[in-house]
Amino acid sequence: GLSASAYFGGKAYFASQQVEAEPLLATARTEARQGDLAQLVQAEASLRGARDLRTHAAEIQALLLFVQSERALEDGVGDVAALRTTLAAAQGVGVHPAFVSSAEAIIAFSEHDTARASTALAAALSAAPEDAFILYIAGRLGQRLEAADAGAQLETASQRDPALTAAVLALAETEA
């Protein structure tokens, strides 16, 4: 009796948390595509709120990795402390290897280890060659690594996800 009601009560509680987290995730996805610093900060706040509800842990951590990667890339790859922390948490919840590798590439680049950055970036692309977010990161970091295919990756990212304004803007920089 009591254990069954506790089980079903717990199940209902987690289901309600998942419902509450969905709008936060949707908002964060939209904000993450903009590439604007203020929007990225807001996306992080939305994702922290969703993570506090303990739902979709891997999806939240993957999107948070993307947002923090994007911030690092748009900020010139300076401070990556938050990205390191999120990377460790992401590895603990089974985030897709492409997002892990792309974050590792940015961290390696911030440490001036271009060989390790290129290797991690290749691993990210190998794990998710069609993902617009991964293509954006590869193209944006590729610009800094002076990779010949950076522009093509950004163009493909913007074609795969036309709402990914960050890729469109980065591509415009490449073509300017």
mmCIF file of C-alpha atoms in Angstrom:
data_model
loop_
_atom_site.group_PDB
_atom_site.id
_atom_site.type_symbol
_atom_site.label_atom_id
_atom_site.label_comp_id
_atom_site.label_asym_id
_atom_site.label_seq_id
_atom_site.Cartn_x
_atom_site.Cartn_y
_atom_site.Cartn_z
ATOM 1 C CA GLY A 1 0.000 0.000 0.000
ATOM 2 C CA LEU A 2 2.381 2.696 1.230
ATOM 3 C CA SER A 3 5.222 1.852 -1.141
ATOM 4 C CA ALA A 4 2.842 1.778 -4.122
ATOM 5 C CA SER A 5 1.409 5.203 -3.261
ATOM 6 C CA ALA A 6 4.934 6.564 -2.740
ATOM 7 C CA TYR A 7 5.966 5.153 -6.121
ATOM 8 C CA PHE A 8 3.007 6.644 -7.998
ATOM 9 C CA GLY A 9 3.231 9.905 -6.057
ATOM 10 C CA GLY A 10 6.920 10.197 -6.954
ATOM 11 C CA LYS A 11 6.152 9.408 -10.563
ATOM 12 C CA ALA A 12 3.519 12.175 -10.690
ATOM 13 C CA TYR A 13 5.946 14.620 -9.050
ATOM 14 C CA PHE A 14 8.677 13.951 -11.632
ATOM 15 C CA ALA A 15 6.166 14.189 -14.470
ATOM 16 C CA SER A 16 5.056 17.631 -13.236
ATOM 17 C CA GLN A 17 8.684 18.758 -13.052
ATOM 18 C CA GLN A 18 9.204 17.634 -16.642
ATOM 19 C CA VAL A 19 6.184 19.685 -17.750
ATOM 20 C CA GLU A 20 7.563 22.740 -15.913
ATOM 21 C CA ALA A 21 10.993 22.317 -17.521
ATOM 22 C CA GLU A 22 9.725 22.137 -21.123
ATOM 23 C CA PRO A 23 9.031 25.885 -21.566
ATOM 24 C CA LEU A 24 12.453 26.687 -20.077
ATOM 25 C CA LEU A 25 14.131 24.310 -22.532
ATOM 26 C CA ALA A 26 12.187 25.722 -25.478
ATOM 27 C CA THR A 27 13.133 29.281 -24.487
ATOM 28 C CA ALA A 28 16.788 28.312 -24.062
ATOM 29 C CA ARG A 29 16.870 26.610 -27.492
ATOM 30 C CA THR A 30 15.565 29.792 -29.118
ATOM 31 C CA GLU A 31 17.961 32.048 -27.202
ATOM 32 C CA ALA A 32 20.937 29.787 -27.952
ATOM 33 C CA ARG A 33 20.412 30.172 -31.692
ATOM 34 C CA GLN A 34 20.761 33.969 -31.615
ATOM 35 C CA GLY A 35 24.478 34.241 -30.851
ATOM 36 C CA ASP A 36 23.934 37.478 -28.929
ATOM 37 C CA LEU A 37 25.696 37.647 -25.546
ATOM 38 C CA ALA A 38 22.588 38.852 -23.677
ATOM 39 C CA GLN A 39 20.540 36.017 -25.198
ATOM 40 C CA LEU A 40 23.228 33.479 -24.285
ATOM 41 C CA VAL A 41 23.266 34.671 -20.673
ATOM 42 C CA GLN A 42 19.468 34.357 -20.610
ATOM 43 C CA ALA A 43 19.683 30.869 -22.152
ATOM 44 C CA GLU A 44 22.050 29.806 -19.369
ATOM 45 C CA ALA A 45 19.587 31.079 -16.759
ATOM 46 C CA SER A 46 16.724 29.190 -18.421
ATOM 47 C CA LEU A 47 18.806 26.017 -18.530
ATOM 48 C CA ARG A 48 19.788 26.322 -14.885
ATOM 49 C CA GLY A 49 16.090 26.604 -14.047
ATOM 50 C CA ALA A 50 15.320 23.498 -16.117
ATOM 51 C CA ARG A 51 18.241 21.613 -14.578
ATOM 52 C CA ASP A 52 16.989 22.485 -11.088
ATOM 53 C CA LEU A 53 13.820 20.587 -11.962
ATOM 54 C CA ARG A 54 16.030 17.541 -12.613
ATOM 55 C CA THR A 55 14.479 16.610 -15.924
ATOM 56 C CA HIS A 56 16.123 15.769 -19.244
ATOM 57 C CA ALA A 57 19.517 15.910 -17.571
ATOM 58 C CA ALA A 58 21.505 14.905 -20.666
ATOM 59 C CA GLU A 59 19.525 17.203 -22.982
ATOM 60 C CA ILE A 60 19.901 20.142 -20.598
ATOM 61 C CA GLN A 61 23.631 19.540 -20.132
ATOM 62 C CA ALA A 62 24.159 19.206 -23.901
ATOM 63 C CA LEU A 63 22.380 22.488 -24.588
ATOM 64 C CA LEU A 64 24.245 24.164 -21.720
ATOM 65 C CA LEU A 65 27.524 22.887 -23.200
ATOM 66 C CA PHE A 66 26.525 24.405 -26.543
ATOM 67 C CA VAL A 67 25.550 27.757 -24.997
ATOM 68 C CA GLN A 68 28.777 28.002 -23.015
ATOM 69 C CA SER A 69 30.794 26.891 -26.042
ATOM 70 C CA GLU A 70 29.079 29.565 -28.092
ATOM 71 C CA ARG A 71 29.811 32.185 -25.431
ATOM 72 C CA ALA A 72 33.463 31.176 -25.373
ATOM 73 C CA LEU A 73 33.707 31.341 -29.166
ATOM 74 C CA GLU A 74 31.924 34.683 -29.448
ATOM 75 C CA ASP A 75 33.983 36.078 -26.571
ATOM 76 C CA GLY A 76 37.284 35.170 -28.226
ATOM 77 C CA VAL A 77 37.836 31.962 -26.196
ATOM 78 C CA GLY A 78 38.956 33.647 -23.029
ATOM 79 C CA ASP A 79 37.574 32.279 -19.771
ATOM 80 C CA VAL A 80 36.427 28.669 -20.083
ATOM 81 C CA ALA A 81 36.007 27.888 -16.358
ATOM 82 C CA ALA A 82 32.217 27.531 -16.625
ATOM 83 C CA LEU A 83 32.623 25.367 -19.716
ATOM 84 C CA ARG A 84 35.012 23.043 -17.825
ATOM 85 C CA THR A 85 32.499 22.642 -14.985
ATOM 86 C CA THR A 86 29.618 21.973 -17.352
ATOM 87 C CA LEU A 87 31.756 19.523 -19.336
ATOM 88 C CA ALA A 88 32.453 17.489 -16.189
ATOM 89 C CA ALA A 89 28.733 17.419 -15.335
ATOM 90 C CA ALA A 90 27.816 16.538 -18.927
ATOM 91 C CA GLN A 91 30.165 13.571 -18.962
ATOM 92 C CA GLY A 92 28.465 12.333 -15.786
ATOM 93 C CA VAL A 93 24.987 12.228 -17.360
ATOM 94 C CA GLY A 94 25.879 10.739 -20.726
ATOM 95 C CA VAL A 95 25.721 13.730 -23.052
ATOM 96 C CA HIS A 96 26.252 12.901 -26.734
ATOM 97 C CA PRO A 97 29.997 12.520 -27.457
ATOM 98 C CA ALA A 98 29.882 15.230 -30.152
ATOM 99 C CA PHE A 99 28.999 17.905 -27.587
ATOM 100 C CA VAL A 100 31.668 16.607 -25.193
ATOM 101 C CA SER A 101 34.337 16.606 -27.927
ATOM 102 C CA SER A 102 33.403 20.068 -29.186
ATOM 103 C CA ALA A 103 33.696 21.509 -25.663
ATOM 104 C CA GLU A 104 37.043 19.723 -25.240
ATOM 105 C CA ALA A 105 38.199 21.326 -28.502
ATOM 106 C CA ILE A 106 37.368 24.824 -27.245
ATOM 107 C CA ILE A 107 39.119 24.185 -23.945
ATOM 108 C CA ALA A 108 42.197 22.851 -25.769
ATOM 109 C CA PHE A 109 42.215 25.916 -28.016
ATOM 110 C CA SER A 110 42.003 28.189 -24.943
ATOM 111 C CA GLU A 111 45.125 26.392 -23.668
ATOM 112 C CA HIS A 112 46.874 27.100 -27.005
ATOM 113 C CA ASP A 113 46.925 23.381 -27.853
ATOM 114 C CA THR A 114 45.792 23.595 -31.467
ATOM 115 C CA ALA A 115 46.672 19.965 -32.252
ATOM 116 C CA ARG A 116 44.432 18.684 -29.428
ATOM 117 C CA ALA A 117 41.724 21.198 -30.434
ATOM 118 C CA SER A 118 41.780 19.967 -34.044
ATOM 119 C CA THR A 119 41.655 16.313 -32.960
ATOM 120 C CA ALA A 120 38.713 16.929 -30.606
ATOM 121 C CA LEU A 121 36.915 18.945 -33.282
ATOM 122 C CA ALA A 122 37.355 16.100 -35.786
ATOM 123 C CA ALA A 123 35.926 13.679 -33.199
ATOM 124 C CA ALA A 124 32.901 15.950 -32.676
ATOM 125 C CA LEU A 125 32.235 16.141 -36.413
ATOM 126 C CA SER A 126 32.686 12.387 -36.789
ATOM 127 C CA ALA A 127 30.156 11.754 -33.997
ATOM 128 C CA ALA A 128 27.512 14.164 -35.382
ATOM 129 C CA PRO A 129 28.384 15.287 -38.922
ATOM 130 C CA GLU A 130 24.873 16.609 -39.644
ATOM 131 C CA ASP A 131 24.156 18.454 -36.364
ATOM 132 C CA ALA A 132 23.833 22.214 -36.937
ATOM 133 C CA PHE A 133 25.133 23.105 -33.462
ATOM 134 C CA ILE A 134 28.231 20.925 -33.912
ATOM 135 C CA LEU A 135 28.800 22.296 -37.425
ATOM 136 C CA TYR A 136 28.543 25.844 -36.034
ATOM 137 C CA ILE A 137 31.110 25.125 -33.314
ATOM 138 C CA ALA A 138 33.403 23.412 -35.836
ATOM 139 C CA GLY A 139 33.130 26.338 -38.236
ATOM 140 C CA ARG A 140 33.528 29.027 -35.601
ATOM 141 C CA LEU A 141 36.495 27.345 -33.934
ATOM 142 C CA GLY A 142 37.771 26.456 -37.394
ATOM 143 C CA GLN A 143 37.913 30.175 -38.174
ATOM 144 C CA ARG A 144 40.266 30.619 -35.225
ATOM 145 C CA LEU A 145 42.293 27.563 -36.251
ATOM 146 C CA GLU A 146 42.394 28.935 -39.825
ATOM 147 C CA ALA A 147 40.841 25.709 -41.144
ATOM 148 C CA ALA A 148 40.045 25.764 -44.846
ATOM 149 C CA ASP A 149 36.604 24.191 -44.346
ATOM 150 C CA ALA A 150 35.382 26.601 -41.628
ATOM 151 C CA GLY A 151 33.212 28.609 -44.011
ATOM 152 C CA ALA A 152 31.636 25.484 -45.510
ATOM 153 C CA GLN A 153 30.815 24.165 -42.024
ATOM 154 C CA LEU A 154 29.155 27.447 -41.074
ATOM 155 C CA GLU A 155 27.219 27.481 -44.331
ATOM 156 C CA THR A 156 26.008 23.913 -43.762
ATOM 157 C CA ALA A 157 25.061 24.760 -40.167
ATOM 158 C CA SER A 158 22.973 27.709 -41.330
ATOM 159 C CA GLN A 159 21.294 25.541 -43.989
ATOM 160 C CA ARG A 160 20.513 22.759 -41.505
ATOM 161 C CA ASP A 161 19.064 25.241 -38.990
ATOM 162 C CA PRO A 162 18.087 28.571 -40.597
ATOM 163 C CA ALA A 163 17.155 29.913 -37.133
ATOM 164 C CA LEU A 164 20.786 29.491 -36.007
ATOM 165 C CA THR A 165 21.577 33.178 -36.418
ATOM 166 C CA ALA A 166 25.003 32.715 -34.824
ATOM 167 C CA ALA A 167 26.096 30.574 -37.800
ATOM 168 C CA VAL A 168 24.712 33.071 -40.320
ATOM 169 C CA LEU A 169 26.573 35.935 -38.638
ATOM 170 C CA ALA A 170 29.822 33.944 -38.375
ATOM 171 C CA LEU A 171 29.525 33.019 -42.054
ATOM 172 C CA ALA A 172 29.074 36.685 -42.964
ATOM 173 C CA GLU A 173 32.353 37.425 -41.131
ATOM 174 C CA THR A 174 34.085 34.713 -43.179
ATOM 175 C CA GLU A 175 32.781 36.143 -46.454
ATOM 176 C CA ALA A 176 33.518 39.781 -45.551
#
